[in-house]
PDB file of C-alpha atoms in Angstrom:
ATOM      1  CA  UNK K  77       0.000   0.000   0.000  1.00 42.00           C
ATOM      2  CA  UNK K  78       2.806   2.395   0.906  1.00 43.00           C
ATOM      3  CA  UNK K  79       4.542   1.667  -2.394  1.00 43.00           C
ATOM      4  CA  UNK K  80       1.353   2.511  -4.295  1.00 41.00           C
ATOM      5  CA  UNK K  81       1.078   5.875  -2.548  1.00 38.00           C
ATOM      6  CA  UNK K  82       4.751   6.539  -3.247  1.00 34.00           C
ATOM      7  CA  UNK K  83       4.304   5.802  -6.951  1.00 35.00           C
ATOM      8  CA  UNK K  84       1.241   8.051  -7.056  1.00 36.00           C
ATOM      9  CA  UNK K  85       3.124  10.933  -5.455  1.00 34.00           C
ATOM     10  CA  UNK K  86       6.005  10.473  -7.876  1.00 35.00           C
ATOM     11  CA  UNK K  87       3.597  10.539 -10.784  1.00 37.00           C
ATOM     12  CA  UNK K  88       1.983  13.754  -9.591  1.00 35.00           C
ATOM     13  CA  UNK K  89       5.377  15.357  -9.039  1.00 35.00           C
ATOM     14  CA  UNK K  90       6.474  14.364 -12.538  1.00 35.00           C
ATOM     15  CA  UNK K  91       3.287  15.792 -14.010  1.00 35.00           C
ATOM     16  CA  UNK K  92       3.768  19.177 -12.359  1.00 37.00           C
ATOM     17  CA  UNK K  93       7.457  19.249 -13.164  1.00 37.00           C
ATOM     18  CA  UNK K  94       6.707  18.782 -16.864  1.00 42.00           C
ATOM     19  CA  UNK K  95       3.872  21.280 -17.097  1.00 54.00           C
ATOM     20  CA  UNK K  96       3.677  22.875 -20.526  1.00 68.00           C
ATOM     21  CA  UNK K  97       4.918  26.463 -20.554  1.00 78.00           C
ATOM     22  CA  UNK K  98       3.130  29.162 -22.517  1.00 86.00           C
ATOM     23  CA  UNK K  99       4.619  32.622 -23.049  1.00 90.00           C
ATOM     24  CA  UNK K 100       2.137  35.446 -23.703  1.00 91.00           C
ATOM     25  CA  UNK K 101       2.604  39.237 -23.893  1.00 94.00           C
ATOM     26  CA  UNK K 102       3.054  40.811 -20.470  1.00 93.00           C
ATOM     27  CA  UNK K 103      -0.185  42.834 -20.725  1.00 94.00           C
ATOM     28  CA  UNK K 104      -2.295  40.197 -22.478  1.00 93.00           C
ATOM     29  CA  UNK K 105      -5.846  40.690 -21.105  1.00 93.00           C
ATOM     30  CA  UNK K 106      -4.438  43.260 -18.666  1.00 93.00           C
ATOM     31  CA  UNK K 107      -4.528  46.404 -20.821  1.00 95.00           C
ATOM     32  CA  UNK K 108      -8.127  47.500 -20.137  1.00 96.00           C
ATOM     33  CA  UNK K 109      -8.594  49.529 -16.938  1.00 96.00           C
ATOM     34  CA  UNK K 110     -11.431  51.578 -15.461  1.00 96.00           C
ATOM     35  CA  UNK K 111     -11.549  55.127 -16.850  1.00 96.00           C
ATOM     36  CA  UNK K 112     -13.137  57.643 -14.418  1.00 97.00           C
ATOM     37  CA  UNK K 113     -15.546  60.173 -15.902  1.00 97.00           C
ATOM     38  CA  UNK K 114     -17.651  62.994 -14.479  1.00 97.00           C
ATOM     39  CA  UNK K 115     -21.273  62.136 -13.681  1.00 97.00           C
ATOM     40  CA  UNK K 116     -24.411  64.094 -14.452  1.00 96.00           C
ATOM     41  CA  UNK K 117     -24.532  65.217 -10.802  1.00 95.00           C
ATOM     42  CA  UNK K 118     -20.930  66.511 -10.685  1.00 94.00           C
ATOM     43  CA  UNK K 119     -20.403  70.260 -10.751  1.00 92.00           C
ATOM     44  CA  UNK K 120     -17.477  69.964 -13.171  1.00 93.00           C
ATOM     45  CA  UNK K 121     -18.387  68.568 -16.570  1.00 95.00           C
ATOM     46  CA  UNK K 122     -14.751  68.112 -17.620  1.00 97.00           C
ATOM     47  CA  UNK K 123     -12.115  66.650 -15.277  1.00 97.00           C
ATOM     48  CA  UNK K 124      -8.560  65.308 -15.394  1.00 98.00           C
ATOM     49  CA  UNK K 125      -7.631  62.172 -13.464  1.00 98.00           C
ATOM     50  CA  UNK K 126      -4.208  60.910 -12.418  1.00 98.00           C
ATOM     51  CA  UNK K 127      -3.673  57.573 -10.652  1.00 98.00           C
ATOM     52  CA  UNK K 128      -1.111  54.930  -9.730  1.00 98.00           C
ATOM     53  CA  UNK K 129      -1.683  51.278  -9.023  1.00 96.00           C
ATOM     54  CA  UNK K 130      -0.413  47.720  -8.667  1.00 96.00           C
ATOM     55  CA  UNK K 131      -1.405  44.740 -10.806  1.00 94.00           C
ATOM     56  CA  UNK K 132      -0.797  41.018 -10.072  1.00 93.00           C
ATOM     57  CA  UNK K 133      -1.735  38.058 -12.263  1.00 90.00           C
ATOM     58  CA  UNK K 134      -0.490  34.776 -13.748  1.00 84.00           C
ATOM     59  CA  UNK K 135       0.405  33.895 -17.320  1.00 74.00           C
ATOM     60  CA  UNK K 136      -1.794  31.944 -19.766  1.00 69.00           C
ATOM     61  CA  UNK K 137      -0.758  28.547 -18.396  1.00 64.00           C
ATOM     62  CA  UNK K 138      -0.975  29.642 -14.729  1.00 69.00           C
ATOM     63  CA  UNK K 139       2.621  28.719 -13.890  1.00 75.00           C
ATOM     64  CA  UNK K 140       4.389  32.122 -14.001  1.00 82.00           C
ATOM     65  CA  UNK K 141       3.636  35.226 -11.936  1.00 87.00           C
ATOM     66  CA  UNK K 142       3.546  38.825 -13.149  1.00 90.00           C
ATOM     67  CA  UNK K 143       3.690  41.890 -10.900  1.00 93.00           C
ATOM     68  CA  UNK K 144       3.531  45.408 -12.299  1.00 95.00           C
ATOM     69  CA  UNK K 145       2.974  49.020 -11.357  1.00 96.00           C
ATOM     70  CA  UNK K 146       0.916  51.408 -13.460  1.00 96.00           C
ATOM     71  CA  UNK K 147       0.611  55.170 -13.962  1.00 97.00           C
ATOM     72  CA  UNK K 148      -2.497  56.621 -15.615  1.00 98.00           C
ATOM     73  CA  UNK K 149      -3.463  60.074 -16.866  1.00 98.00           C
ATOM     74  CA  UNK K 150      -6.863  60.683 -18.446  1.00 98.00           C
ATOM     75  CA  UNK K 151      -9.484  63.318 -19.116  1.00 98.00           C
ATOM     76  CA  UNK K 152     -13.198  62.698 -18.895  1.00 97.00           C
ATOM     77  CA  UNK K 153     -16.217  64.742 -19.887  1.00 97.00           C
ATOM     78  CA  UNK K 154     -19.955  64.389 -19.526  1.00 97.00           C
ATOM     79  CA  UNK K 155     -22.745  65.602 -21.815  1.00 95.00           C
ATOM     80  CA  UNK K 156     -26.478  65.061 -21.921  1.00 93.00           C
ATOM     81  CA  UNK K 157     -26.947  61.283 -21.870  1.00 94.00           C
ATOM     82  CA  UNK K 158     -23.393  60.309 -22.805  1.00 95.00           C
ATOM     83  CA  UNK K 159     -19.849  60.701 -21.542  1.00 96.00           C
ATOM     84  CA  UNK K 160     -16.370  60.214 -22.932  1.00 96.00           C
ATOM     85  CA  UNK K 161     -12.795  59.817 -21.732  1.00 98.00           C
ATOM     86  CA  UNK K 162      -9.341  59.327 -23.207  1.00 98.00           C
ATOM     87  CA  UNK K 163      -5.909  58.976 -21.688  1.00 98.00           C
ATOM     88  CA  UNK K 164      -2.423  57.497 -21.614  1.00 98.00           C
ATOM     89  CA  UNK K 165      -0.760  54.983 -19.313  1.00 98.00           C
ATOM     90  CA  UNK K 166       2.605  53.405 -18.574  1.00 98.00           C
ATOM     91  CA  UNK K 167       3.235  50.048 -16.928  1.00 97.00           C
ATOM     92  CA  UNK K 168       6.468  48.614 -15.494  1.00 96.00           C
ATOM     93  CA  UNK K 169       6.822  45.165 -14.026  1.00 95.00           C
ATOM     94  CA  UNK K 170       8.560  41.872 -13.450  1.00 94.00           C
ATOM     95  CA  UNK K 171       7.749  38.572 -15.163  1.00 91.00           C
ATOM     96  CA  UNK K 172       8.711  35.814 -12.715  1.00 88.00           C
ATOM     97  CA  UNK K 173       9.417  32.308 -14.015  1.00 82.00           C
ATOM     98  CA  UNK K 174       7.677  29.618 -11.966  1.00 74.00           C
ATOM     99  CA  UNK K 175       9.690  26.733 -13.448  1.00 69.00           C
ATOM    100  CA  UNK K 176      11.954  24.658 -11.198  1.00 65.00           C
ATOM    101  CA  UNK K 177      13.932  23.336 -14.167  1.00 67.00           C
ATOM    102  CA  UNK K 178      16.953  25.590 -13.730  1.00 67.00           C
ATOM    103  CA  UNK K 179      19.033  23.521 -16.183  1.00 67.00           C
ATOM    104  CA  UNK K 180      16.705  24.190 -19.095  1.00 69.00           C
ATOM    105  CA  UNK K 181      18.173  26.352 -21.875  1.00 64.00           C
ATOM    106  CA  UNK K 182      15.000  28.454 -21.754  1.00 71.00           C
ATOM    107  CA  UNK K 183      15.101  28.997 -17.983  1.00 72.00           C
ATOM    108  CA  UNK K 184      15.216  32.461 -16.471  1.00 81.00           C
ATOM    109  CA  UNK K 185      14.464  33.712 -12.984  1.00 84.00           C
ATOM    110  CA  UNK K 186      12.662  36.925 -13.889  1.00 89.00           C
ATOM    111  CA  UNK K 187      12.615  39.506 -16.660  1.00 93.00           C
ATOM    112  CA  UNK K 188      11.740  43.200 -16.676  1.00 95.00           C
ATOM    113  CA  UNK K 189       9.015  44.525 -18.954  1.00 96.00           C
ATOM    114  CA  UNK K 190       7.424  47.865 -19.624  1.00 97.00           C
ATOM    115  CA  UNK K 191       4.546  49.128 -21.727  1.00 97.00           C
ATOM    116  CA  UNK K 192       3.077  52.437 -22.837  1.00 98.00           C
ATOM    117  CA  UNK K 193      -0.304  52.999 -24.408  1.00 97.00           C
ATOM    118  CA  UNK K 194      -3.570  54.850 -24.648  1.00 98.00           C
ATOM    119  CA  UNK K 195      -7.189  54.219 -23.720  1.00 98.00           C
ATOM    120  CA  UNK K 196     -10.598  55.581 -24.705  1.00 98.00           C
ATOM    121  CA  UNK K 197     -14.061  55.021 -23.268  1.00 97.00           C
ATOM    122  CA  UNK K 198     -17.576  56.191 -24.168  1.00 97.00           C
ATOM    123  CA  UNK K 199     -20.913  55.506 -22.462  1.00 96.00           C
ATOM    124  CA  UNK K 200     -24.553  56.279 -22.991  1.00 97.00           C
ATOM    125  CA  UNK K 201     -26.434  56.806 -19.728  1.00 97.00           C
ATOM    126  CA  UNK K 202     -29.712  57.772 -18.112  1.00 97.00           C
ATOM    127  CA  UNK K 203     -30.070  59.485 -14.735  1.00 96.00           C
ATOM    128  CA  UNK K 204     -32.516  58.400 -12.069  1.00 95.00           C
ATOM    129  CA  UNK K 205     -32.641  59.638  -8.484  1.00 93.00           C
ATOM    130  CA  UNK K 206     -29.059  59.380  -7.131  1.00 95.00           C
ATOM    131  CA  UNK K 207     -27.612  57.251  -9.940  1.00 97.00           C
ATOM    132  CA  UNK K 208     -26.336  57.359 -13.496  1.00 97.00           C
ATOM    133  CA  UNK K 209     -27.041  54.113 -15.328  1.00 97.00           C
ATOM    134  CA  UNK K 210     -24.320  53.795 -17.949  1.00 97.00           C
ATOM    135  CA  UNK K 211     -26.228  50.998 -19.599  1.00 91.00           C
ATOM    136  CA  UNK K 212     -23.982  50.544 -22.640  1.00 93.00           C
ATOM    137  CA  UNK K 213     -20.443  51.599 -23.383  1.00 96.00           C
ATOM    138  CA  UNK K 214     -17.350  50.814 -25.436  1.00 97.00           C
ATOM    139  CA  UNK K 215     -13.791  50.779 -24.123  1.00 97.00           C
ATOM    140  CA  UNK K 216     -10.563  50.310 -26.080  1.00 98.00           C
ATOM    141  CA  UNK K 217      -6.852  50.203 -25.298  1.00 98.00           C
ATOM    142  CA  UNK K 218      -3.650  50.080 -27.337  1.00 98.00           C
ATOM    143  CA  UNK K 219      -0.300  49.193 -25.762  1.00 98.00           C
ATOM    144  CA  UNK K 220       3.297  48.680 -26.876  1.00 98.00           C
ATOM    145  CA  UNK K 221       5.559  46.419 -24.814  1.00 97.00           C
ATOM    146  CA  UNK K 222       9.297  46.853 -24.329  1.00 97.00           C
ATOM    147  CA  UNK K 223      11.977  45.548 -21.937  1.00 96.00           C
ATOM    148  CA  UNK K 224      13.711  42.165 -21.528  1.00 95.00           C
ATOM    149  CA  UNK K 225      10.689  39.883 -21.726  1.00 95.00           C
ATOM    150  CA  UNK K 226       9.547  40.864 -25.254  1.00 95.00           C
ATOM    151  CA  UNK K 227      12.810  40.009 -27.090  1.00 95.00           C
ATOM    152  CA  UNK K 228      13.034  36.802 -25.041  1.00 93.00           C
ATOM    153  CA  UNK K 229       9.661  35.649 -26.416  1.00 92.00           C
ATOM    154  CA  UNK K 230      10.709  36.574 -29.945  1.00 92.00           C
ATOM    155  CA  UNK K 231      13.927  34.584 -29.512  1.00 91.00           C
ATOM    156  CA  UNK K 232      11.928  31.515 -28.434  1.00 88.00           C
ATOM    157  CA  UNK K 233       9.631  32.003 -31.419  1.00 88.00           C
ATOM    158  CA  UNK K 234      12.625  31.980 -33.781  1.00 88.00           C
ATOM    159  CA  UNK K 235      14.133  28.898 -32.107  1.00 85.00           C
ATOM    160  CA  UNK K 236      10.916  26.915 -32.506  1.00 80.00           C
ATOM    161  CA  UNK K 237       9.577  24.208 -30.235  1.00 81.00           C
ATOM    162  CA  UNK K 238       8.034  26.655 -27.748  1.00 86.00           C
ATOM    163  CA  UNK K 239       4.476  27.885 -27.239  1.00 91.00           C
ATOM    164  CA  UNK K 240       4.842  31.639 -27.741  1.00 93.00           C
ATOM    165  CA  UNK K 241       2.745  34.688 -28.569  1.00 94.00           C
ATOM    166  CA  UNK K 242       5.511  37.120 -29.678  1.00 95.00           C
ATOM    167  CA  UNK K 243       3.329  40.219 -30.130  1.00 96.00           C
ATOM    168  CA  UNK K 244       4.446  43.482 -28.545  1.00 97.00           C
ATOM    169  CA  UNK K 245       1.523  45.610 -29.789  1.00 98.00           C
ATOM    170  CA  UNK K 246      -1.936  44.823 -28.404  1.00 97.00           C
ATOM    171  CA  UNK K 247      -5.305  46.348 -29.277  1.00 98.00           C
ATOM    172  CA  UNK K 248      -8.247  45.393 -27.073  1.00 98.00           C
ATOM    173  CA  UNK K 249     -11.875  46.512 -27.218  1.00 98.00           C
ATOM    174  CA  UNK K 250     -15.078  45.532 -25.456  1.00 97.00           C
ATOM    175  CA  UNK K 251     -18.498  46.449 -24.114  1.00 98.00           C
ATOM    176  CA  UNK K 252     -19.221  47.824 -20.649  1.00 98.00           C
ATOM    177  CA  UNK K 253     -22.180  48.453 -18.406  1.00 97.00           C
ATOM    178  CA  UNK K 254     -22.064  50.436 -15.176  1.00 97.00           C
ATOM    179  CA  UNK K 255     -24.079  52.036 -12.434  1.00 98.00           C
ATOM    180  CA  UNK K 256     -22.570  54.930 -10.480  1.00 98.00           C
ATOM    181  CA  UNK K 257     -24.363  56.639  -7.600  1.00 97.00           C
ATOM    182  CA  UNK K 258     -23.747  59.075  -4.756  1.00 97.00           C
ATOM    183  CA  UNK K 259     -24.528  58.916  -1.059  1.00 95.00           C
ATOM    184  CA  UNK K 260     -27.703  60.551   0.149  1.00 91.00           C
ATOM    185  CA  UNK K 261     -27.249  64.350   0.365  1.00 88.00           C
ATOM    186  CA  UNK K 262     -23.571  64.106  -0.643  1.00 94.00           C
ATOM    187  CA  UNK K 263     -22.742  64.093  -4.370  1.00 94.00           C
ATOM    188  CA  UNK K 264     -18.997  64.109  -3.582  1.00 94.00           C
ATOM    189  CA  UNK K 265     -19.154  60.586  -2.131  1.00 97.00           C
ATOM    190  CA  UNK K 266     -19.648  58.213  -5.079  1.00 97.00           C
ATOM    191  CA  UNK K 267     -19.603  54.492  -5.800  1.00 98.00           C
ATOM    192  CA  UNK K 268     -19.510  52.764  -9.175  1.00 97.00           C
ATOM    193  CA  UNK K 269     -19.797  49.120 -10.277  1.00 98.00           C
ATOM    194  CA  UNK K 270     -18.775  48.279 -13.838  1.00 98.00           C
ATOM    195  CA  UNK K 271     -18.695  45.113 -15.918  1.00 97.00           C
ATOM    196  CA  UNK K 272     -16.537  44.660 -19.024  1.00 98.00           C
ATOM    197  CA  UNK K 273     -16.420  41.923 -21.676  1.00 98.00           C
ATOM    198  CA  UNK K 274     -13.949  42.238 -24.519  1.00 97.00           C
ATOM    199  CA  UNK K 275     -11.236  40.689 -26.642  1.00 96.00           C
ATOM    200  CA  UNK K 276      -7.780  41.416 -28.018  1.00 96.00           C
ATOM    201  CA  UNK K 277      -7.597  41.701 -31.789  1.00 95.00           C
ATOM    202  CA  UNK K 278      -4.837  40.330 -33.987  1.00 93.00           C
ATOM    203  CA  UNK K 279      -3.449  36.902 -34.772  1.00 92.00           C
ATOM    204  CA  UNK K 280      -2.418  34.846 -31.745  1.00 92.00           C
ATOM    205  CA  UNK K 281       0.260  32.307 -32.698  1.00 91.00           C
ATOM    206  CA  UNK K 282      -0.827  30.077 -29.814  1.00 92.00           C
ATOM    207  CA  UNK K 283      -3.987  29.231 -31.776  1.00 91.00           C
ATOM    208  CA  UNK K 284      -1.730  27.525 -34.339  1.00 90.00           C
ATOM    209  CA  UNK K 285       0.332  25.646 -31.760  1.00 90.00           C
ATOM    210  CA  UNK K 286      -0.835  25.243 -28.174  1.00 90.00           C
ATOM    211  CA  UNK K 287      -4.571  25.544 -28.956  1.00 91.00           C
ATOM    212  CA  UNK K 288      -4.454  23.966 -32.420  1.00 91.00           C
ATOM    213  CA  UNK K 289      -6.754  21.066 -31.456  1.00 92.00           C
ATOM    214  CA  UNK K 290      -9.517  23.330 -30.131  1.00 91.00           C
ATOM    215  CA  UNK K 291     -12.576  24.137 -32.209  1.00 92.00           C
ATOM    216  CA  UNK K 292     -13.117  27.625 -33.628  1.00 90.00           C
ATOM    217  CA  UNK K 293     -15.915  28.192 -31.090  1.00 92.00           C
ATOM    218  CA  UNK K 294     -13.690  27.233 -28.155  1.00 92.00           C
ATOM    219  CA  UNK K 295     -10.942  29.541 -29.422  1.00 88.00           C
ATOM    220  CA  UNK K 296     -13.456  32.382 -29.740  1.00 90.00           C
ATOM    221  CA  UNK K 297     -14.664  32.006 -26.148  1.00 90.00           C
ATOM    222  CA  UNK K 298     -11.075  31.665 -24.939  1.00 89.00           C
ATOM    223  CA  UNK K 299     -10.238  35.030 -26.511  1.00 92.00           C
ATOM    224  CA  UNK K 300     -13.020  36.782 -24.553  1.00 94.00           C
ATOM    225  CA  UNK K 301     -12.156  38.148 -21.143  1.00 94.00           C
ATOM    226  CA  UNK K 302     -14.403  39.664 -18.465  1.00 96.00           C
ATOM    227  CA  UNK K 303     -13.480  42.236 -15.843  1.00 97.00           C
ATOM    228  CA  UNK K 304     -15.428  43.596 -12.873  1.00 97.00           C
ATOM    229  CA  UNK K 305     -14.547  46.987 -11.345  1.00 98.00           C
ATOM    230  CA  UNK K 306     -15.485  48.887  -8.226  1.00 98.00           C
ATOM    231  CA  UNK K 307     -14.951  52.662  -8.154  1.00 98.00           C
ATOM    232  CA  UNK K 308     -15.108  54.900  -5.074  1.00 98.00           C
ATOM    233  CA  UNK K 309     -14.659  58.664  -4.962  1.00 97.00           C
ATOM    234  CA  UNK K 310     -14.649  61.087  -2.034  1.00 96.00           C
ATOM    235  CA  UNK K 311     -14.299  64.725  -2.985  1.00 94.00           C
ATOM    236  CA  UNK K 312     -11.300  64.787  -5.348  1.00 96.00           C
ATOM    237  CA  UNK K 313      -9.778  61.439  -4.298  1.00 98.00           C
ATOM    238  CA  UNK K 314     -10.727  58.120  -5.855  1.00 98.00           C
ATOM    239  CA  UNK K 315      -9.771  54.458  -5.919  1.00 98.00           C
ATOM    240  CA  UNK K 316     -10.557  51.373  -7.987  1.00 98.00           C
ATOM    241  CA  UNK K 317     -10.488  47.618  -7.452  1.00 97.00           C
ATOM    242  CA  UNK K 318     -10.587  45.520 -10.620  1.00 97.00           C
ATOM    243  CA  UNK K 319     -10.719  41.751 -10.945  1.00 96.00           C
ATOM    244  CA  UNK K 320     -10.588  39.506 -13.988  1.00 91.00           C
ATOM    245  CA  UNK K 321      -7.650  37.279 -14.877  1.00 87.00           C
ATOM    246  CA  UNK K 322      -5.707  39.458 -12.413  1.00 91.00           C
ATOM    247  CA  UNK K 323      -6.247  42.024  -9.675  1.00 95.00           C
ATOM    248  CA  UNK K 324      -5.542  45.735 -10.186  1.00 96.00           C
ATOM    249  CA  UNK K 325      -5.657  48.249  -7.314  1.00 97.00           C
ATOM    250  CA  UNK K 326      -5.374  52.015  -7.967  1.00 97.00           C
ATOM    251  CA  UNK K 327      -5.632  55.275  -6.081  1.00 98.00           C
ATOM    252  CA  UNK K 328      -5.828  58.685  -7.697  1.00 98.00           C
ATOM    253  CA  UNK K 329      -6.753  62.342  -7.671  1.00 98.00           C
ATOM    254  CA  UNK K 330      -9.160  64.397  -9.772  1.00 96.00           C
ATOM    255  CA  UNK K 331      -8.418  68.005 -10.717  1.00 94.00           C
TER     256      UNK K 331
END
């Protein structure tokens, strides 16, 4: 009996030690972030927002960890029944290899990455009582990756035999819905809950290699990614918590 358990444990250990490794862009499904905008009950109809945050997530095969910091600058404006925002962001982080195979030619401990990009967001809304119902919206983001991790992926792609998405430019777009409301008798204390569902455009090489046996429908659903966001604002200070394939926390200031 003891020998059977020992063999089982060895088998499990071997399985985890030989886990397939997939290398995706550092910001894959991480480029969309909540864009604050003035509400119909704000005094200012145009506002500028600056924020900083921390993002943590795993790679596509859930065996590497990514930690990054982010700086955001955006401007938002509100009109009758719709609002709009646009902005720029920069992200800097560390891609940490979760492999224990230190003798592998492809092994590395961690690699630096950075990214710069822009975002835009537009919503239609209706106002009722203390809330704006941003019932339909579109958000988009473009980012360009640089640093040590991007050329490493491209090197693996040229070597062959690895599951790699070598892209450094990502364009993502999706639909949103949100409700944002203020506390009773205090329009400066606001809460917002937003849902996002989108995809990243462009050819993903992993569909020709790692996911080659999946059906077209499965690949389509795999490319979709959801994100839920909570927004809180008190006077000119605000914060966001966002969860999807990772967790992004931000604090900022409106002026």
